Amino acid sequence: MISTNGGGDGKVAVCVTGASGFIASWLVKLLLQRGYTVNATAEMIDPAVKGTLNVLKSCAKYPSVKRMVLTSSVASVVYTGKPVDQDSVADETWLSDPEFCKEHKLWYPLGKTLAEMAAWDFAKENGIDMVTIHPGFVIGNKIYPKFHCWSVDVRDVAEAHIKAFDHENQVSASGRYCLVGSSVPFSQVLGILHKLYPTLPLADKCEEVNSLKLPEFEASREKAEDGLGIKFMPLEESLKDTIECLKEKGYLHF
């Protein structure tokens, strides 16, 4: 979310909420590059706590609710600030330290930790039988059907946000904008990756599943291109930049 106002130095001041997120971090970068004054907020703490408490308050109103199961994360477990080594074993007695999270700007773990702490306090005060689940990085098969890969580069998304509020576009920018740079089968994405990185260990083929028997269809780019002037990045370029970024940060080795 972004909002704007005139800064005291004559520059346009922009407030970007949720600035620690993937899209917003790119938005902040582009804004700063273009001379905007940016006020960035990692607005995920209050919503995390309030959202959890709202559910618990609703449960407390109905005696028929026997147990509340809260899906949390290992993020609220492991950031204790205490020394650990390869022999350390985190268990359910561990609780991330909010002050440690604040000091190191670990906003996601902080939000999860404060939400869980508030939930336990409320549950105990109101006699709610509560269980919390703390999954790690979740992987595995997804049960919903695969469709065309409707994708867009994060830089195009950030650019669209700037175009939407920029004074040159205020007259024309209104309503809703679909941002879909490409719409291709997953098998085509796999083919592009094989072409770009022949040594990358990938499957030879990708099974296309459409269990709902829905027809394949496109997403319009017309309004975004004509109204905001977005020039979508080609899928091949976006995929290449993504893989190179993962290699640079040590997530991929080949």
PDB file of C-alpha atoms in Angstrom:
ATOM      1  CA  MET A   1       0.000   0.000   0.000  1.00  0.00           C
ATOM      2  CA  ILE A   2       1.307   3.471  -0.843  1.00  0.00           C
ATOM      3  CA  SER A   3       0.147   7.004  -0.170  1.00  0.00           C
ATOM      4  CA  THR A   4       1.646  10.319  -1.186  1.00  0.00           C
ATOM      5  CA  ASN A   5       1.888  13.924  -0.101  1.00  0.00           C
ATOM      6  CA  GLY A   6       4.106  16.891  -0.810  1.00  0.00           C
ATOM      7  CA  GLY A   7       7.293  16.920   1.243  1.00  0.00           C
ATOM      8  CA  GLY A   8       8.669  20.039   2.886  1.00  0.00           C
ATOM      9  CA  ASP A   9      11.685  20.037   0.590  1.00  0.00           C
ATOM     10  CA  GLY A  10       9.513  20.114  -2.506  1.00  0.00           C
ATOM     11  CA  LYS A  11       9.915  16.408  -3.182  1.00  0.00           C
ATOM     12  CA  VAL A  12       6.947  14.092  -3.258  1.00  0.00           C
ATOM     13  CA  ALA A  13       6.831  12.085  -0.030  1.00  0.00           C
ATOM     14  CA  VAL A  14       5.665   8.492  -0.370  1.00  0.00           C
ATOM     15  CA  CYS A  15       4.604   6.162   2.434  1.00  0.00           C
ATOM     16  CA  VAL A  16       5.072   2.474   1.627  1.00  0.00           C
ATOM     17  CA  THR A  17       3.518   0.032   4.070  1.00  0.00           C
ATOM     18  CA  GLY A  18       4.636  -3.563   4.320  1.00  0.00           C
ATOM     19  CA  ALA A  19       8.032  -2.403   3.080  1.00  0.00           C
ATOM     20  CA  SER A  20       9.819  -5.571   4.158  1.00  0.00           C
ATOM     21  CA  GLY A  21       7.891  -7.587   1.579  1.00  0.00           C
ATOM     22  CA  PHE A  22       9.099  -8.773  -1.824  1.00  0.00           C
ATOM     23  CA  ILE A  23       7.116  -6.329  -3.942  1.00  0.00           C
ATOM     24  CA  ALA A  24       7.360  -3.383  -1.562  1.00  0.00           C
ATOM     25  CA  SER A  25      11.135  -3.662  -1.208  1.00  0.00           C
ATOM     26  CA  TRP A  26      11.472  -3.224  -4.979  1.00  0.00           C
ATOM     27  CA  LEU A  27       9.004  -0.363  -4.892  1.00  0.00           C
ATOM     28  CA  VAL A  28      11.076   1.433  -2.252  1.00  0.00           C
ATOM     29  CA  LYS A  29      14.241   0.898  -4.297  1.00  0.00           C
ATOM     30  CA  LEU A  30      12.723   2.360  -7.477  1.00  0.00           C
ATOM     31  CA  LEU A  31      11.217   5.307  -5.608  1.00  0.00           C
ATOM     32  CA  LEU A  32      14.541   6.217  -4.016  1.00  0.00           C
ATOM     33  CA  GLN A  33      16.302   5.918  -7.379  1.00  0.00           C
ATOM     34  CA  ARG A  34      13.848   8.473  -8.781  1.00  0.00           C
ATOM     35  CA  GLY A  35      14.319  11.021  -6.045  1.00  0.00           C
ATOM     36  CA  TYR A  36      11.200  10.425  -3.974  1.00  0.00           C
ATOM     37  CA  THR A  37      11.224  10.801  -0.213  1.00  0.00           C
ATOM     38  CA  VAL A  38      10.173   7.419   1.161  1.00  0.00           C
ATOM     39  CA  ASN A  39       8.690   6.624   4.541  1.00  0.00           C
ATOM     40  CA  ALA A  40       8.772   2.842   4.726  1.00  0.00           C
ATOM     41  CA  THR A  41       6.915   0.888   7.390  1.00  0.00           C
ATOM     42  CA  ALA A  42       7.022  -2.848   8.026  1.00  0.00           C
ATOM     43  CA  GLU A  43       3.333  -2.983   8.837  1.00  0.00           C
ATOM     44  CA  MET A  44       2.872  -6.601   9.770  1.00  0.00           C
ATOM     45  CA  ILE A  45       2.975  -6.585  13.573  1.00  0.00           C
ATOM     46  CA  ASP A  46      -0.389  -5.060  14.520  1.00  0.00           C
ATOM     47  CA  PRO A  47      -2.376  -6.929  11.840  1.00  0.00           C
ATOM     48  CA  ALA A  48      -0.793 -10.225  12.921  1.00  0.00           C
ATOM     49  CA  VAL A  49      -1.709  -9.701  16.563  1.00  0.00           C
ATOM     50  CA  LYS A  50      -5.133  -8.170  15.986  1.00  0.00           C
ATOM     51  CA  GLY A  51      -6.127 -10.743  13.400  1.00  0.00           C
ATOM     52  CA  THR A  52      -5.281 -13.614  15.733  1.00  0.00           C
ATOM     53  CA  LEU A  53      -7.085 -12.029  18.676  1.00  0.00           C
ATOM     54  CA  ASN A  54     -10.170 -11.335  16.568  1.00  0.00           C
ATOM     55  CA  VAL A  55     -10.502 -15.043  15.832  1.00  0.00           C
ATOM     56  CA  LEU A  56     -10.010 -15.955  19.489  1.00  0.00           C
ATOM     57  CA  LYS A  57     -12.571 -13.384  20.596  1.00  0.00           C
ATOM     58  CA  SER A  58     -15.063 -14.904  18.186  1.00  0.00           C
ATOM     59  CA  CYS A  59     -14.322 -18.376  19.549  1.00  0.00           C
ATOM     60  CA  ALA A  60     -14.860 -17.161  23.111  1.00  0.00           C
ATOM     61  CA  LYS A  61     -18.432 -16.165  22.236  1.00  0.00           C
ATOM     62  CA  TYR A  62     -19.439 -19.702  21.292  1.00  0.00           C
ATOM     63  CA  PRO A  63     -19.267 -22.505  23.879  1.00  0.00           C
ATOM     64  CA  SER A  64     -19.645 -25.006  21.037  1.00  0.00           C
ATOM     65  CA  VAL A  65     -16.045 -24.272  19.976  1.00  0.00           C
ATOM     66  CA  LYS A  66     -14.093 -26.986  21.768  1.00  0.00           C
ATOM     67  CA  ARG A  67     -10.560 -26.239  20.696  1.00  0.00           C
ATOM     68  CA  MET A  68      -8.662 -23.576  18.786  1.00  0.00           C
ATOM     69  CA  VAL A  69      -5.741 -24.699  16.605  1.00  0.00           C
ATOM     70  CA  LEU A  70      -3.478 -21.779  15.681  1.00  0.00           C
ATOM     71  CA  THR A  71      -1.136 -22.149  12.722  1.00  0.00           C
ATOM     72  CA  SER A  72       2.049 -20.309  13.635  1.00  0.00           C
ATOM     73  CA  SER A  73       5.614 -20.904  12.429  1.00  0.00           C
ATOM     74  CA  VAL A  74       9.020 -22.011  13.633  1.00  0.00           C
ATOM     75  CA  ALA A  75       9.776 -18.314  13.291  1.00  0.00           C
ATOM     76  CA  SER A  76       8.177 -17.849  16.724  1.00  0.00           C
ATOM     77  CA  VAL A  77      10.403 -20.595  18.149  1.00  0.00           C
ATOM     78  CA  VAL A  78      14.000 -20.271  16.996  1.00  0.00           C
ATOM     79  CA  TYR A  79      14.961 -16.602  17.396  1.00  0.00           C
ATOM     80  CA  THR A  80      15.673 -16.711  21.120  1.00  0.00           C
ATOM     81  CA  GLY A  81      18.858 -14.660  20.988  1.00  0.00           C
ATOM     82  CA  LYS A  82      20.651 -17.354  22.968  1.00  0.00           C
ATOM     83  CA  PRO A  83      23.873 -18.981  21.723  1.00  0.00           C
ATOM     84  CA  VAL A  84      23.313 -22.109  19.654  1.00  0.00           C
ATOM     85  CA  ASP A  85      25.624 -24.589  17.967  1.00  0.00           C
ATOM     86  CA  GLN A  86      25.325 -27.651  15.771  1.00  0.00           C
ATOM     87  CA  ASP A  87      24.314 -29.751  18.776  1.00  0.00           C
ATOM     88  CA  SER A  88      21.428 -27.465  19.753  1.00  0.00           C
ATOM     89  CA  VAL A  89      17.921 -28.827  19.318  1.00  0.00           C
ATOM     90  CA  ALA A  90      14.994 -26.425  19.227  1.00  0.00           C
ATOM     91  CA  ASP A  91      11.843 -27.753  20.829  1.00  0.00           C
ATOM     92  CA  GLU A  92       8.437 -26.549  21.978  1.00  0.00           C
ATOM     93  CA  THR A  93       9.895 -24.864  25.059  1.00  0.00           C
ATOM     94  CA  TRP A  94      11.740 -22.342  22.903  1.00  0.00           C
ATOM     95  CA  LEU A  95      10.156 -18.968  22.248  1.00  0.00           C
ATOM     96  CA  SER A  96      11.563 -16.248  20.028  1.00  0.00           C
ATOM     97  CA  ASP A  97      12.568 -13.140  21.940  1.00  0.00           C
ATOM     98  CA  PRO A  98      10.654 -10.044  20.739  1.00  0.00           C
ATOM     99  CA  GLU A  99      13.485  -7.711  21.747  1.00  0.00           C
ATOM    100  CA  PHE A 100      16.023  -9.776  19.825  1.00  0.00           C
ATOM    101  CA  CYS A 101      13.727  -9.710  16.795  1.00  0.00           C
ATOM    102  CA  LYS A 102      13.323  -5.933  17.036  1.00  0.00           C
ATOM    103  CA  GLU A 103      17.059  -5.388  17.407  1.00  0.00           C
ATOM    104  CA  HIS A 104      17.801  -7.398  14.277  1.00  0.00           C
ATOM    105  CA  LYS A 105      14.738  -6.160  12.366  1.00  0.00           C
ATOM    106  CA  LEU A 106      13.246  -9.638  12.106  1.00  0.00           C
ATOM    107  CA  TRP A 107       9.737  -8.365  11.512  1.00  0.00           C
ATOM    108  CA  TYR A 108       8.109 -11.583  10.352  1.00  0.00           C
ATOM    109  CA  PRO A 109       9.306 -13.610  13.372  1.00  0.00           C
ATOM    110  CA  LEU A 110       8.378 -10.688  15.612  1.00  0.00           C
ATOM    111  CA  GLY A 111       4.834 -10.618  14.273  1.00  0.00           C
ATOM    112  CA  LYS A 112       4.448 -14.379  14.664  1.00  0.00           C
ATOM    113  CA  THR A 113       5.884 -14.311  18.184  1.00  0.00           C
ATOM    114  CA  LEU A 114       3.765 -11.424  19.457  1.00  0.00           C
ATOM    115  CA  ALA A 115       0.652 -12.917  17.888  1.00  0.00           C
ATOM    116  CA  GLU A 116       1.276 -16.250  19.580  1.00  0.00           C
ATOM    117  CA  MET A 117       2.044 -14.653  22.947  1.00  0.00           C
ATOM    118  CA  ALA A 118      -1.136 -12.581  22.775  1.00  0.00           C
ATOM    119  CA  ALA A 119      -3.114 -15.668  21.765  1.00  0.00           C
ATOM    120  CA  TRP A 120      -1.846 -17.714  24.710  1.00  0.00           C
ATOM    121  CA  ASP A 121      -2.613 -14.894  27.143  1.00  0.00           C
ATOM    122  CA  PHE A 122      -6.142 -14.523  25.802  1.00  0.00           C
ATOM    123  CA  ALA A 123      -6.743 -18.277  25.696  1.00  0.00           C
ATOM    124  CA  LYS A 124      -5.682 -18.726  29.313  1.00  0.00           C
ATOM    125  CA  GLU A 125      -7.690 -15.735  30.525  1.00  0.00           C
ATOM    126  CA  ASN A 126     -10.831 -16.948  28.752  1.00  0.00           C
ATOM    127  CA  GLY A 127     -10.520 -20.682  29.264  1.00  0.00           C
ATOM    128  CA  ILE A 128      -9.995 -21.504  25.583  1.00  0.00           C
ATOM    129  CA  ASP A 129      -8.413 -24.864  24.800  1.00  0.00           C
ATOM    130  CA  MET A 130      -5.734 -23.870  22.284  1.00  0.00           C
ATOM    131  CA  VAL A 131      -3.025 -25.692  20.378  1.00  0.00           C
ATOM    132  CA  THR A 132      -0.362 -24.029  18.233  1.00  0.00           C
ATOM    133  CA  ILE A 133       1.290 -25.648  15.209  1.00  0.00           C
ATOM    134  CA  HIS A 134       4.741 -24.423  14.146  1.00  0.00           C
ATOM    135  CA  PRO A 135       5.704 -25.674  10.674  1.00  0.00           C
ATOM    136  CA  GLY A 136       9.083 -25.078   9.111  1.00  0.00           C
ATOM    137  CA  PHE A 137       9.522 -24.344   5.399  1.00  0.00           C
ATOM    138  CA  VAL A 138       6.510 -26.090   3.869  1.00  0.00           C
ATOM    139  CA  ILE A 139       7.071 -28.219   0.773  1.00  0.00           C
ATOM    140  CA  GLY A 140       5.220 -31.034  -0.964  1.00  0.00           C
ATOM    141  CA  ASN A 141       2.491 -31.595  -3.518  1.00  0.00           C
ATOM    142  CA  LYS A 142      -0.273 -29.068  -3.863  1.00  0.00           C
ATOM    143  CA  ILE A 143      -3.801 -30.415  -4.195  1.00  0.00           C
ATOM    144  CA  TYR A 144      -5.338 -27.608  -6.220  1.00  0.00           C
ATOM    145  CA  PRO A 145      -5.113 -27.914  -9.996  1.00  0.00           C
ATOM    146  CA  LYS A 146      -2.378 -26.468 -12.153  1.00  0.00           C
ATOM    147  CA  PHE A 147      -3.347 -23.887 -14.695  1.00  0.00           C
ATOM    148  CA  HIS A 148      -1.411 -21.626 -16.980  1.00  0.00           C
ATOM    149  CA  CYS A 149       1.385 -19.800 -15.231  1.00  0.00           C
ATOM    150  CA  TRP A 150       0.178 -16.213 -15.018  1.00  0.00           C
ATOM    151  CA  SER A 151       3.356 -14.402 -14.074  1.00  0.00           C
ATOM    152  CA  VAL A 152       4.747 -10.902 -13.822  1.00  0.00           C
ATOM    153  CA  ASP A 153       8.160  -9.602 -12.874  1.00  0.00           C
ATOM    154  CA  VAL A 154       8.366  -7.929  -9.469  1.00  0.00           C
ATOM    155  CA  ARG A 155       9.972  -4.871 -11.079  1.00  0.00           C
ATOM    156  CA  ASP A 156       6.940  -4.435 -13.331  1.00  0.00           C
ATOM    157  CA  VAL A 157       4.683  -4.622 -10.271  1.00  0.00           C
ATOM    158  CA  ALA A 158       6.730  -1.952  -8.497  1.00  0.00           C
ATOM    159  CA  GLU A 159       6.704   0.211 -11.632  1.00  0.00           C
ATOM    160  CA  ALA A 160       2.925  -0.074 -11.878  1.00  0.00           C
ATOM    161  CA  HIS A 161       2.548   1.225  -8.324  1.00  0.00           C
ATOM    162  CA  ILE A 162       4.635   4.278  -9.159  1.00  0.00           C
ATOM    163  CA  LYS A 163       2.772   4.896 -12.413  1.00  0.00           C
ATOM    164  CA  ALA A 164      -0.544   4.637 -10.576  1.00  0.00           C
ATOM    165  CA  PHE A 165       0.154   7.560  -8.248  1.00  0.00           C
ATOM    166  CA  ASP A 166       2.584   9.631 -10.323  1.00  0.00           C
ATOM    167  CA  HIS A 167       1.118  13.048 -11.121  1.00  0.00           C
ATOM    168  CA  GLU A 168       1.462  12.478 -14.852  1.00  0.00           C
ATOM    169  CA  ASN A 169      -0.917   9.532 -14.603  1.00  0.00           C
ATOM    170  CA  GLN A 170      -3.371  10.773 -11.989  1.00  0.00           C
ATOM    171  CA  VAL A 171      -6.012  11.624 -14.573  1.00  0.00           C
ATOM    172  CA  SER A 172      -5.852   8.306 -16.414  1.00  0.00           C
ATOM    173  CA  ALA A 173      -5.093   5.934 -13.518  1.00  0.00           C
ATOM    174  CA  SER A 174      -8.278   4.622 -11.946  1.00  0.00           C
ATOM    175  CA  GLY A 175      -9.967   1.392 -11.000  1.00  0.00           C
ATOM    176  CA  ARG A 176      -8.344  -2.019 -11.241  1.00  0.00           C
ATOM    177  CA  TYR A 177      -5.301  -3.195 -13.206  1.00  0.00           C
ATOM    178  CA  CYS A 178      -4.366  -6.770 -14.031  1.00  0.00           C
ATOM    179  CA  LEU A 179      -0.610  -7.267 -14.048  1.00  0.00           C
ATOM    180  CA  VAL A 180       0.162 -10.418 -15.992  1.00  0.00           C
ATOM    181  CA  GLY A 181       3.249 -10.224 -18.138  1.00  0.00           C
ATOM    182  CA  SER A 182       2.925 -13.713 -19.562  1.00  0.00           C
ATOM    183  CA  SER A 183       0.504 -16.616 -19.599  1.00  0.00           C
ATOM    184  CA  VAL A 184       2.133 -19.887 -20.560  1.00  0.00           C
ATOM    185  CA  PRO A 185       1.876 -23.568 -19.599  1.00  0.00           C
ATOM    186  CA  PHE A 186       4.244 -24.705 -16.874  1.00  0.00           C
ATOM    187  CA  SER A 187       5.842 -26.997 -19.443  1.00  0.00           C
ATOM    188  CA  GLN A 188       6.885 -23.912 -21.418  1.00  0.00           C
ATOM    189  CA  VAL A 189       8.460 -22.378 -18.319  1.00  0.00           C
ATOM    190  CA  LEU A 190      10.391 -25.614 -17.859  1.00  0.00           C
ATOM    191  CA  GLY A 191      11.475 -25.499 -21.499  1.00  0.00           C
ATOM    192  CA  ILE A 192      12.789 -21.945 -21.120  1.00  0.00           C
ATOM    193  CA  LEU A 193      14.785 -22.921 -18.035  1.00  0.00           C
ATOM    194  CA  HIS A 194      16.271 -25.930 -19.851  1.00  0.00           C
ATOM    195  CA  LYS A 195      17.284 -23.638 -22.713  1.00  0.00           C
ATOM    196  CA  LEU A 196      18.842 -21.028 -20.431  1.00  0.00           C
ATOM    197  CA  TYR A 197      20.516 -23.466 -18.050  1.00  0.00           C
ATOM    198  CA  PRO A 198      21.154 -26.878 -19.661  1.00  0.00           C
ATOM    199  CA  THR A 199      23.099 -28.062 -16.590  1.00  0.00           C
ATOM    200  CA  LEU A 200      20.408 -27.085 -14.096  1.00  0.00           C
ATOM    201  CA  PRO A 201      18.985 -30.342 -12.683  1.00  0.00           C
ATOM    202  CA  LEU A 202      15.337 -30.112 -13.674  1.00  0.00           C
ATOM    203  CA  ALA A 203      12.686 -32.603 -14.687  1.00  0.00           C
ATOM    204  CA  ASP A 204      12.521 -33.417 -18.393  1.00  0.00           C
ATOM    205  CA  LYS A 205       8.821 -32.722 -18.585  1.00  0.00           C
ATOM    206  CA  CYS A 206       6.043 -31.178 -16.585  1.00  0.00           C
ATOM    207  CA  GLU A 207       2.662 -32.847 -16.370  1.00  0.00           C
ATOM    208  CA  GLU A 208      -0.135 -30.398 -17.008  1.00  0.00           C
ATOM    209  CA  VAL A 209      -3.109 -31.004 -14.743  1.00  0.00           C
ATOM    210  CA  ASN A 210      -6.491 -29.354 -15.120  1.00  0.00           C
ATOM    211  CA  SER A 211      -8.798 -31.468 -12.978  1.00  0.00           C
ATOM    212  CA  LEU A 212     -11.587 -28.895 -13.095  1.00  0.00           C
ATOM    213  CA  LYS A 213     -11.625 -29.102 -16.904  1.00  0.00           C
ATOM    214  CA  LEU A 214     -11.577 -25.342 -17.212  1.00  0.00           C
ATOM    215  CA  PRO A 215     -10.601 -23.861 -20.567  1.00  0.00           C
ATOM    216  CA  GLU A 216      -7.247 -22.132 -20.795  1.00  0.00           C
ATOM    217  CA  PHE A 217      -7.593 -18.397 -21.106  1.00  0.00           C
ATOM    218  CA  GLU A 218      -5.504 -15.257 -21.071  1.00  0.00           C
ATOM    219  CA  ALA A 219      -5.315 -12.213 -18.854  1.00  0.00           C
ATOM    220  CA  SER A 220      -5.598  -8.838 -20.560  1.00  0.00           C
ATOM    221  CA  ARG A 221      -2.573  -6.545 -20.544  1.00  0.00           C
ATOM    222  CA  GLU A 222      -4.324  -3.764 -22.439  1.00  0.00           C
ATOM    223  CA  LYS A 223      -5.321  -1.505 -19.538  1.00  0.00           C
ATOM    224  CA  ALA A 224      -1.945  -1.771 -17.810  1.00  0.00           C
ATOM    225  CA  GLU A 225      -0.059  -1.131 -21.046  1.00  0.00           C
ATOM    226  CA  ASP A 226      -2.263   1.668 -22.373  1.00  0.00           C
ATOM    227  CA  GLY A 227      -3.343   3.294 -19.107  1.00  0.00           C
ATOM    228  CA  LEU A 228      -0.148   3.008 -17.067  1.00  0.00           C
ATOM    229  CA  GLY A 229       2.383   2.641 -19.845  1.00  0.00           C
ATOM    230  CA  ILE A 230       3.747  -0.618 -18.463  1.00  0.00           C
ATOM    231  CA  LYS A 231       6.146  -2.454 -20.760  1.00  0.00           C
ATOM    232  CA  PHE A 232       6.188  -5.964 -19.370  1.00  0.00           C
ATOM    233  CA  MET A 233       9.523  -7.713 -19.043  1.00  0.00           C
ATOM    234  CA  PRO A 234       9.820 -10.830 -21.228  1.00  0.00           C
ATOM    235  CA  LEU A 235       9.376 -14.059 -19.288  1.00  0.00           C
ATOM    236  CA  GLU A 236      12.754 -15.407 -20.396  1.00  0.00           C
ATOM    237  CA  GLU A 237      14.556 -12.333 -19.062  1.00  0.00           C
ATOM    238  CA  SER A 238      12.660 -12.463 -15.783  1.00  0.00           C
ATOM    239  CA  LEU A 239      13.394 -16.166 -15.282  1.00  0.00           C
ATOM    240  CA  LYS A 240      17.077 -15.634 -16.039  1.00  0.00           C
ATOM    241  CA  ASP A 241      17.344 -12.785 -13.531  1.00  0.00           C
ATOM    242  CA  THR A 242      15.583 -14.919 -10.923  1.00  0.00           C
ATOM    243  CA  ILE A 243      17.955 -17.871 -11.353  1.00  0.00           C
ATOM    244  CA  GLU A 244      21.005 -15.595 -11.341  1.00  0.00           C
ATOM    245  CA  CYS A 245      19.784 -13.992  -8.116  1.00  0.00           C
ATOM    246  CA  LEU A 246      19.317 -17.407  -6.478  1.00  0.00           C
ATOM    247  CA  LYS A 247      22.825 -18.412  -7.578  1.00  0.00           C
ATOM    248  CA  GLU A 248      24.336 -15.177  -6.295  1.00  0.00           C
ATOM    249  CA  LYS A 249      22.723 -15.612  -2.884  1.00  0.00           C
ATOM    250  CA  GLY A 250      23.845 -19.224  -2.604  1.00  0.00           C
ATOM    251  CA  TYR A 251      20.475 -20.927  -2.960  1.00  0.00           C
ATOM    252  CA  LEU A 252      21.436 -22.684  -6.190  1.00  0.00           C
ATOM    253  CA  HIS A 253      24.709 -24.401  -7.055  1.00  0.00           C
ATOM    254  CA  PHE A 254      25.284 -25.807 -10.533  1.00  0.00           C
TER     255      PHE A 254
END
